[in-house]
Amino acid sequence: MSDPIYDVVLRGGTVATASDVFQADVAVRNGTVAALGTELPRGRSEIDATGKLVLPGGVDAHAHIEQVSANGMLNADTWESATTSAALGGTTSVIAFAAQHVGMDLAQVVEDYAALARKGAVIDYAFHLIVADPTDKTLKEDIPVLVKAGHTSLKAFMTYDRLRLHDEQMLDLMSAAREAGALVCTHAENHGMIAWMGKRLIAEGKVAPKYHADSHPRLSESEAFERLVRFSEFLDQPVMIFHVSTAEGAAILRRARGEGVKVMAETCPQYLFLTAADLDKPGIEGAKWMCSPPVRETRDQEALWRALDLGDLQVVSSDHAPYRMDETGKLKAGPVPTFKEIANGMPGLQFRMPLLFDAMVSRGRLGLRKFVDITATAPARLYGLTTKGSIAIGQDADLAVWDPARAMTLTDDLVADRTGFTPYTGRTVTGWPTTVLRRGEIVAQDGAARAQPGSGRWLNRL
């Protein structure tokens, strides 16, 4: 008998892409998809996908991993722990943040961060470059070189004392991005409104986690969106707005895109599945549900789902921001901090895909092809990950075998990242990734991680 011509064959499954659903075997050779068809020759190894779905591995384009915040706090995850949790949840590519703070050299920041990823990552990865100090060197020397090296997206904050760029600085950064050919991603909220509200709530003794939602007025999002849209129009520079949380924000995006402004946007599972009521817990427990922008109301969830359906939102990313519920994370300021002293963010890499599969596929909201699109194909396309996000001959063999009938109740015990909790504890989802391959290698199977630290590769996005 002749030697197998394929390394792996996934046999008997239903393959889904953003455009098609069909029965086929998928053959892998040298880390890429080599054939799609029926009755393919055997592989060196075989995966029985009968009765299951074979989908592209997820692309999570917004995750904070082993990142130091502006106040000097290192978040809970290493590259190994974060990307392991991603693989267990069906995600095979991630874009994290090389974060410049004031006084830092951007080129050195990227070099240091890349060393951490090379050591620990078990899935493939790229970086957004956070720019908090837009000096002449950053804008005129570092950004052009780094973009030419394959780091083609920049991130800027319009709020936070130690991170935000003022309007003129935003325009400087967007102009530099335009010249270099980079995308600008933004955390867009009005800083003045948030600071003003926060001070007054604290002065009134309203310090519990639930008041975090009140401290970020809804209008702080829509005002910043309007301003950023006009900046984009003024400079003809594409922008991606991160973590859209309100119905008003979604309406601005629809109008701006209708006007031809080059604005794109994402939302996150927390804004689709949680509300401000989740912060209203006894004592300090609500800190687990604190993120920025805060989770909003049921009517906002419906508006965001509608925006996904219409294409005004193109991507659902996790905004994974892991802080433990202890003195190393959310309780760094003491056992009873005010909402202003609690680290913002919640974990999300591991359960992004199962939550969305349950809502979109199992419960029928928007469907299987749209699920593939917003979790894999669209982020790969928008961020220049040309070998990711779909199942096609020549593409990287990033594949996830899903059991559409498997029901799982999400619990803290399932969490593989280092936060130790999930904000979705107690929620039951139907549909689960049972086998996950990165470039043809099994990285997760039946709840067990299989990949070696450092086996993930950096993705050049030129």
PDB file of C-alpha atoms in Angstrom, residues 27-233:
ATOM      1  CA  ALA A  27      -7.460  16.995   3.843  1.00  0.00           C
ATOM      2  CA  VAL A  28      -4.405  18.686   5.315  1.00  0.00           C
ATOM      3  CA  ARG A  29      -0.829  18.607   4.068  1.00  0.00           C
ATOM      4  CA  ASN A  30       2.110  20.646   5.379  1.00  0.00           C
ATOM      5  CA  GLY A  31      -0.141  22.751   7.582  1.00  0.00           C
ATOM      6  CA  THR A  32      -2.534  23.903   4.876  1.00  0.00           C
ATOM      7  CA  VAL A  33      -5.796  22.681   3.396  1.00  0.00           C
ATOM      8  CA  ALA A  34      -4.824  20.439   0.494  1.00  0.00           C
ATOM      9  CA  ALA A  35      -8.176  19.074  -0.683  1.00  0.00           C
ATOM     10  CA  LEU A  36     -11.932  19.250  -0.152  1.00  0.00           C
ATOM     11  CA  GLY A  37     -14.073  16.427  -1.452  1.00  0.00           C
ATOM     12  CA  THR A  38     -15.650  13.057  -0.829  1.00  0.00           C
ATOM     13  CA  GLU A  39     -13.887   9.700  -0.571  1.00  0.00           C
ATOM     14  CA  LEU A  40     -10.489  11.366  -0.324  1.00  0.00           C
ATOM     15  CA  PRO A  41      -7.449   9.107   0.089  1.00  0.00           C
ATOM     16  CA  ARG A  42      -6.489   8.252   3.626  1.00  0.00           C
ATOM     17  CA  GLY A  43      -4.242  10.437   5.733  1.00  0.00           C
ATOM     18  CA  ARG A  44      -1.503   9.576   8.182  1.00  0.00           C
ATOM     19  CA  SER A  45      -4.097  10.365  10.807  1.00  0.00           C
ATOM     20  CA  GLU A  46      -7.862  10.542  10.516  1.00  0.00           C
ATOM     21  CA  ILE A  47     -10.454  12.517  12.459  1.00  0.00           C
ATOM     22  CA  ASP A  48     -14.009  11.248  12.352  1.00  0.00           C
ATOM     23  CA  ALA A  49     -16.249  14.291  11.941  1.00  0.00           C
ATOM     24  CA  THR A  50     -19.442  12.332  11.218  1.00  0.00           C
ATOM     25  CA  GLY A  51     -22.432  14.214  12.573  1.00  0.00           C
ATOM     26  CA  LYS A  52     -20.292  17.224  13.373  1.00  0.00           C
ATOM     27  CA  LEU A  53     -19.455  20.595  11.832  1.00  0.00           C
ATOM     28  CA  VAL A  54     -16.018  21.473  10.504  1.00  0.00           C
ATOM     29  CA  LEU A  55     -15.538  25.238  10.815  1.00  0.00           C
ATOM     30  CA  PRO A  56     -12.641  27.674  10.438  1.00  0.00           C
ATOM     31  CA  GLY A  57     -10.740  28.296  13.643  1.00  0.00           C
ATOM     32  CA  GLY A  58     -11.856  31.521  15.268  1.00  0.00           C
ATOM     33  CA  VAL A  59      -9.998  34.803  14.841  1.00  0.00           C
ATOM     34  CA  ASP A  60     -10.205  36.970  17.969  1.00  0.00           C
ATOM     35  CA  ALA A  61      -8.997  40.410  16.947  1.00  0.00           C
ATOM     36  CA  HIS A  62      -9.091  42.116  20.361  1.00  0.00           C
ATOM     37  CA  ALA A  63      -7.412  40.556  23.401  1.00  0.00           C
ATOM     38  CA  HIS A  64      -5.183  41.928  26.164  1.00  0.00           C
ATOM     39  CA  ILE A  65      -2.523  39.322  26.942  1.00  0.00           C
ATOM     40  CA  GLU A  66       0.414  39.653  29.358  1.00  0.00           C
ATOM     41  CA  GLN A  67      -0.033  43.397  29.065  1.00  0.00           C
ATOM     42  CA  VAL A  68       0.921  46.073  31.578  1.00  0.00           C
ATOM     43  CA  SER A  69      -1.735  48.750  32.113  1.00  0.00           C
ATOM     44  CA  ALA A  70      -0.995  52.462  32.272  1.00  0.00           C
ATOM     45  CA  ASN A  71      -0.991  52.288  36.083  1.00  0.00           C
ATOM     46  CA  GLY A  72       1.607  49.523  36.070  1.00  0.00           C
ATOM     47  CA  MET A  73      -0.657  46.517  36.692  1.00  0.00           C
ATOM     48  CA  LEU A  74       0.148  43.322  34.793  1.00  0.00           C
ATOM     49  CA  ASN A  75      -2.973  41.432  33.840  1.00  0.00           C
ATOM     50  CA  ALA A  76      -3.473  37.845  34.935  1.00  0.00           C
ATOM     51  CA  ASP A  77      -2.639  35.932  31.784  1.00  0.00           C
ATOM     52  CA  THR A  78       0.608  34.862  30.217  1.00  0.00           C
ATOM     53  CA  TRP A  79       0.720  34.235  26.493  1.00  0.00           C
ATOM     54  CA  GLU A  80       0.625  30.528  27.242  1.00  0.00           C
ATOM     55  CA  SER A  81      -2.432  30.620  29.514  1.00  0.00           C
ATOM     56  CA  ALA A  82      -4.431  33.046  27.362  1.00  0.00           C
ATOM     57  CA  THR A  83      -3.814  31.289  24.060  1.00  0.00           C
ATOM     58  CA  THR A  84      -4.414  27.881  25.620  1.00  0.00           C
ATOM     59  CA  SER A  85      -7.827  29.087  26.760  1.00  0.00           C
ATOM     60  CA  ALA A  86      -8.460  30.434  23.261  1.00  0.00           C
ATOM     61  CA  ALA A  87      -7.627  27.095  21.640  1.00  0.00           C
ATOM     62  CA  LEU A  88      -9.952  25.230  24.014  1.00  0.00           C
ATOM     63  CA  GLY A  89     -12.752  27.530  22.873  1.00  0.00           C
ATOM     64  CA  GLY A  90     -12.142  27.075  19.144  1.00  0.00           C
ATOM     65  CA  THR A  91      -9.996  30.156  18.479  1.00  0.00           C
ATOM     66  CA  THR A  92      -6.770  29.646  16.515  1.00  0.00           C
ATOM     67  CA  SER A  93      -5.584  33.220  15.826  1.00  0.00           C
ATOM     68  CA  VAL A  94      -5.498  36.264  18.075  1.00  0.00           C
ATOM     69  CA  ILE A  95      -4.507  39.917  17.807  1.00  0.00           C
ATOM     70  CA  ALA A  96      -3.212  41.348  21.084  1.00  0.00           C
ATOM     71  CA  PHE A  97      -1.733  44.707  22.079  1.00  0.00           C
ATOM     72  CA  ALA A  98       1.838  45.904  22.181  1.00  0.00           C
ATOM     73  CA  ALA A  99       1.151  48.811  24.518  1.00  0.00           C
ATOM     74  CA  GLN A 100       3.187  51.982  24.501  1.00  0.00           C
ATOM     75  CA  HIS A 101       2.827  54.208  27.563  1.00  0.00           C
ATOM     76  CA  VAL A 102       4.032  57.785  27.890  1.00  0.00           C
ATOM     77  CA  GLY A 103       7.816  57.933  27.731  1.00  0.00           C
ATOM     78  CA  MET A 104       8.214  54.541  26.053  1.00  0.00           C
ATOM     79  CA  ASP A 105       9.883  53.909  22.711  1.00  0.00           C
ATOM     80  CA  LEU A 106       7.300  52.214  20.467  1.00  0.00           C
ATOM     81  CA  ALA A 107       9.817  50.115  18.542  1.00  0.00           C
ATOM     82  CA  GLN A 108      11.276  48.765  21.798  1.00  0.00           C
ATOM     83  CA  VAL A 109       7.771  48.048  23.124  1.00  0.00           C
ATOM     84  CA  VAL A 110       7.046  45.875  20.098  1.00  0.00           C
ATOM     85  CA  GLU A 111      10.361  44.044  20.346  1.00  0.00           C
ATOM     86  CA  ASP A 112       9.864  43.260  24.039  1.00  0.00           C
ATOM     87  CA  TYR A 113       6.274  42.154  23.561  1.00  0.00           C
ATOM     88  CA  ALA A 114       7.170  39.927  20.635  1.00  0.00           C
ATOM     89  CA  ALA A 115       9.672  38.102  22.842  1.00  0.00           C
ATOM     90  CA  LEU A 116       6.903  37.236  25.317  1.00  0.00           C
ATOM     91  CA  ALA A 117       4.639  35.935  22.548  1.00  0.00           C
ATOM     92  CA  ARG A 118       7.393  33.832  20.963  1.00  0.00           C
ATOM     93  CA  LYS A 119       7.965  32.159  24.311  1.00  0.00           C
ATOM     94  CA  GLY A 120       4.376  31.308  25.200  1.00  0.00           C
ATOM     95  CA  ALA A 121       1.841  31.480  22.368  1.00  0.00           C
ATOM     96  CA  VAL A 122       0.182  28.216  21.322  1.00  0.00           C
ATOM     97  CA  ILE A 123      -1.941  29.771  18.555  1.00  0.00           C
ATOM     98  CA  ASP A 124      -0.933  32.197  15.803  1.00  0.00           C
ATOM     99  CA  TYR A 125      -0.915  35.879  16.625  1.00  0.00           C
ATOM    100  CA  ALA A 126      -0.445  39.472  15.542  1.00  0.00           C
ATOM    101  CA  PHE A 127      -0.267  42.810  17.371  1.00  0.00           C
ATOM    102  CA  HIS A 128      -2.170  46.059  17.403  1.00  0.00           C
ATOM    103  CA  LEU A 129       0.211  48.849  18.445  1.00  0.00           C
ATOM    104  CA  ILE A 130      -1.192  51.060  21.202  1.00  0.00           C
ATOM    105  CA  VAL A 131       0.064  54.614  20.762  1.00  0.00           C
ATOM    106  CA  ALA A 132      -0.155  56.709  23.928  1.00  0.00           C
ATOM    107  CA  ASP A 133       2.817  59.003  23.268  1.00  0.00           C
ATOM    108  CA  PRO A 134       2.629  60.322  19.680  1.00  0.00           C
ATOM    109  CA  THR A 135       5.989  62.068  19.598  1.00  0.00           C
ATOM    110  CA  ASP A 136       7.684  62.991  16.343  1.00  0.00           C
ATOM    111  CA  LYS A 137       9.821  59.871  16.629  1.00  0.00           C
ATOM    112  CA  THR A 138       6.783  57.662  17.155  1.00  0.00           C
ATOM    113  CA  LEU A 139       4.847  59.199  14.275  1.00  0.00           C
ATOM    114  CA  LYS A 140       7.591  59.839  11.722  1.00  0.00           C
ATOM    115  CA  GLU A 141      10.129  57.099  12.408  1.00  0.00           C
ATOM    116  CA  ASP A 142       8.648  54.170  14.329  1.00  0.00           C
ATOM    117  CA  ILE A 143       5.192  53.856  12.785  1.00  0.00           C
ATOM    118  CA  PRO A 144       6.354  53.803   9.128  1.00  0.00           C
ATOM    119  CA  VAL A 145       8.994  51.168   9.901  1.00  0.00           C
ATOM    120  CA  LEU A 146       6.703  49.009  12.021  1.00  0.00           C
ATOM    121  CA  VAL A 147       3.880  49.109   9.480  1.00  0.00           C
ATOM    122  CA  LYS A 148       6.292  48.058   6.722  1.00  0.00           C
ATOM    123  CA  ALA A 149       7.363  45.201   8.990  1.00  0.00           C
ATOM    124  CA  GLY A 150       3.784  43.877   9.055  1.00  0.00           C
ATOM    125  CA  HIS A 151       2.183  45.567  12.075  1.00  0.00           C
ATOM    126  CA  THR A 152      -0.620  47.233  10.166  1.00  0.00           C
ATOM    127  CA  SER A 153      -3.031  48.393  12.878  1.00  0.00           C
ATOM    128  CA  LEU A 154      -2.666  51.089  15.524  1.00  0.00           C
ATOM    129  CA  LYS A 155      -4.841  51.695  18.559  1.00  0.00           C
ATOM    130  CA  ALA A 156      -5.651  54.974  20.268  1.00  0.00           C
ATOM    131  CA  PHE A 157      -7.714  55.812  23.340  1.00  0.00           C
ATOM    132  CA  MET A 158     -10.012  58.826  23.562  1.00  0.00           C
ATOM    133  CA  THR A 159     -10.374  58.384  27.336  1.00  0.00           C
ATOM    134  CA  TYR A 160      -8.313  57.316  30.404  1.00  0.00           C
ATOM    135  CA  ASP A 161      -5.992  59.856  32.023  1.00  0.00           C
ATOM    136  CA  ARG A 162      -2.705  58.135  31.161  1.00  0.00           C
ATOM    137  CA  LEU A 163      -3.632  56.857  27.698  1.00  0.00           C
ATOM    138  CA  ARG A 164      -5.940  59.268  25.926  1.00  0.00           C
ATOM    139  CA  LEU A 165      -5.007  61.330  22.936  1.00  0.00           C
ATOM    140  CA  HIS A 166      -6.449  64.802  22.527  1.00  0.00           C
ATOM    141  CA  ASP A 167      -8.162  65.683  19.273  1.00  0.00           C
ATOM    142  CA  GLU A 168      -5.082  67.169  17.638  1.00  0.00           C
ATOM    143  CA  GLN A 169      -3.026  64.141  18.648  1.00  0.00           C
ATOM    144  CA  MET A 170      -5.683  61.852  17.214  1.00  0.00           C
ATOM    145  CA  LEU A 171      -5.487  63.700  13.931  1.00  0.00           C
ATOM    146  CA  ASP A 172      -1.690  63.456  13.978  1.00  0.00           C
ATOM    147  CA  LEU A 173      -1.892  59.708  14.528  1.00  0.00           C
ATOM    148  CA  MET A 174      -4.536  59.198  11.860  1.00  0.00           C
ATOM    149  CA  SER A 175      -2.487  61.222   9.400  1.00  0.00           C
ATOM    150  CA  ALA A 176       0.604  59.123  10.138  1.00  0.00           C
ATOM    151  CA  ALA A 177      -1.478  55.963   9.690  1.00  0.00           C
ATOM    152  CA  ARG A 178      -2.784  57.213   6.366  1.00  0.00           C
ATOM    153  CA  GLU A 179       0.735  57.858   5.093  1.00  0.00           C
ATOM    154  CA  ALA A 180       1.939  54.444   6.279  1.00  0.00           C
ATOM    155  CA  GLY A 181      -1.132  52.503   5.116  1.00  0.00           C
ATOM    156  CA  ALA A 182      -2.313  51.392   8.558  1.00  0.00           C
ATOM    157  CA  LEU A 183      -5.749  50.997  10.123  1.00  0.00           C
ATOM    158  CA  VAL A 184      -6.566  53.056  13.234  1.00  0.00           C
ATOM    159  CA  CYS A 185      -8.532  51.269  15.964  1.00  0.00           C
ATOM    160  CA  THR A 186     -10.101  53.273  18.762  1.00  0.00           C
ATOM    161  CA  HIS A 187     -11.576  53.138  22.216  1.00  0.00           C
ATOM    162  CA  ALA A 188     -14.055  55.948  21.648  1.00  0.00           C
ATOM    163  CA  GLU A 189     -15.705  57.542  24.694  1.00  0.00           C
ATOM    164  CA  ASN A 190     -15.885  61.175  25.781  1.00  0.00           C
ATOM    165  CA  HIS A 191     -13.310  61.576  28.555  1.00  0.00           C
ATOM    166  CA  GLY A 192     -14.814  64.726  30.054  1.00  0.00           C
ATOM    167  CA  MET A 193     -18.257  63.209  30.582  1.00  0.00           C
ATOM    168  CA  ILE A 194     -16.786  60.109  32.247  1.00  0.00           C
ATOM    169  CA  ALA A 195     -14.462  62.078  34.535  1.00  0.00           C
ATOM    170  CA  TRP A 196     -17.248  64.513  35.455  1.00  0.00           C
ATOM    171  CA  MET A 197     -19.714  61.742  36.310  1.00  0.00           C
ATOM    172  CA  GLY A 198     -17.173  59.679  38.217  1.00  0.00           C
ATOM    173  CA  LYS A 199     -16.225  62.529  40.546  1.00  0.00           C
ATOM    174  CA  ARG A 200     -19.840  63.284  41.364  1.00  0.00           C
ATOM    175  CA  LEU A 201     -20.790  59.697  42.056  1.00  0.00           C
ATOM    176  CA  ILE A 202     -17.827  59.251  44.407  1.00  0.00           C
ATOM    177  CA  ALA A 203     -18.667  62.515  46.198  1.00  0.00           C
ATOM    178  CA  GLU A 204     -22.214  61.260  46.744  1.00  0.00           C
ATOM    179  CA  GLY A 205     -20.948  58.005  48.251  1.00  0.00           C
ATOM    180  CA  LYS A 206     -22.060  55.943  45.272  1.00  0.00           C
ATOM    181  CA  VAL A 207     -18.973  53.761  45.131  1.00  0.00           C
ATOM    182  CA  ALA A 208     -20.197  50.168  44.580  1.00  0.00           C
ATOM    183  CA  PRO A 209     -19.394  48.366  41.302  1.00  0.00           C
ATOM    184  CA  LYS A 210     -22.921  48.938  40.005  1.00  0.00           C
ATOM    185  CA  TYR A 211     -22.202  52.671  39.751  1.00  0.00           C
ATOM    186  CA  HIS A 212     -19.510  51.984  37.173  1.00  0.00           C
ATOM    187  CA  ALA A 213     -22.281  51.794  34.574  1.00  0.00           C
ATOM    188  CA  ASP A 214     -23.563  55.241  35.578  1.00  0.00           C
ATOM    189  CA  SER A 215     -20.058  56.698  35.400  1.00  0.00           C
ATOM    190  CA  HIS A 216     -19.891  56.041  31.634  1.00  0.00           C
ATOM    191  CA  PRO A 217     -22.909  57.938  30.259  1.00  0.00           C
ATOM    192  CA  ARG A 218     -24.436  56.537  27.099  1.00  0.00           C
ATOM    193  CA  LEU A 219     -23.838  59.865  25.400  1.00  0.00           C
ATOM    194  CA  SER A 220     -20.109  59.589  26.095  1.00  0.00           C
ATOM    195  CA  GLU A 221     -20.022  56.826  23.491  1.00  0.00           C
ATOM    196  CA  SER A 222     -22.160  58.461  20.840  1.00  0.00           C
ATOM    197  CA  GLU A 223     -20.401  61.842  21.169  1.00  0.00           C
ATOM    198  CA  ALA A 224     -16.991  60.261  20.690  1.00  0.00           C
ATOM    199  CA  PHE A 225     -18.263  58.211  17.747  1.00  0.00           C
ATOM    200  CA  GLU A 226     -19.540  61.344  16.029  1.00  0.00           C
ATOM    201  CA  ARG A 227     -16.220  63.087  16.525  1.00  0.00           C
ATOM    202  CA  LEU A 228     -14.191  60.132  15.293  1.00  0.00           C
ATOM    203  CA  VAL A 229     -16.396  59.671  12.243  1.00  0.00           C
ATOM    204  CA  ARG A 230     -15.744  63.275  11.258  1.00  0.00           C
ATOM    205  CA  PHE A 231     -12.005  62.836  11.791  1.00  0.00           C
ATOM    206  CA  SER A 232     -12.132  59.824   9.485  1.00  0.00           C
ATOM    207  CA  GLU A 233     -14.114  61.762   6.894  1.00  0.00           C
TER     208      GLU A 233
END
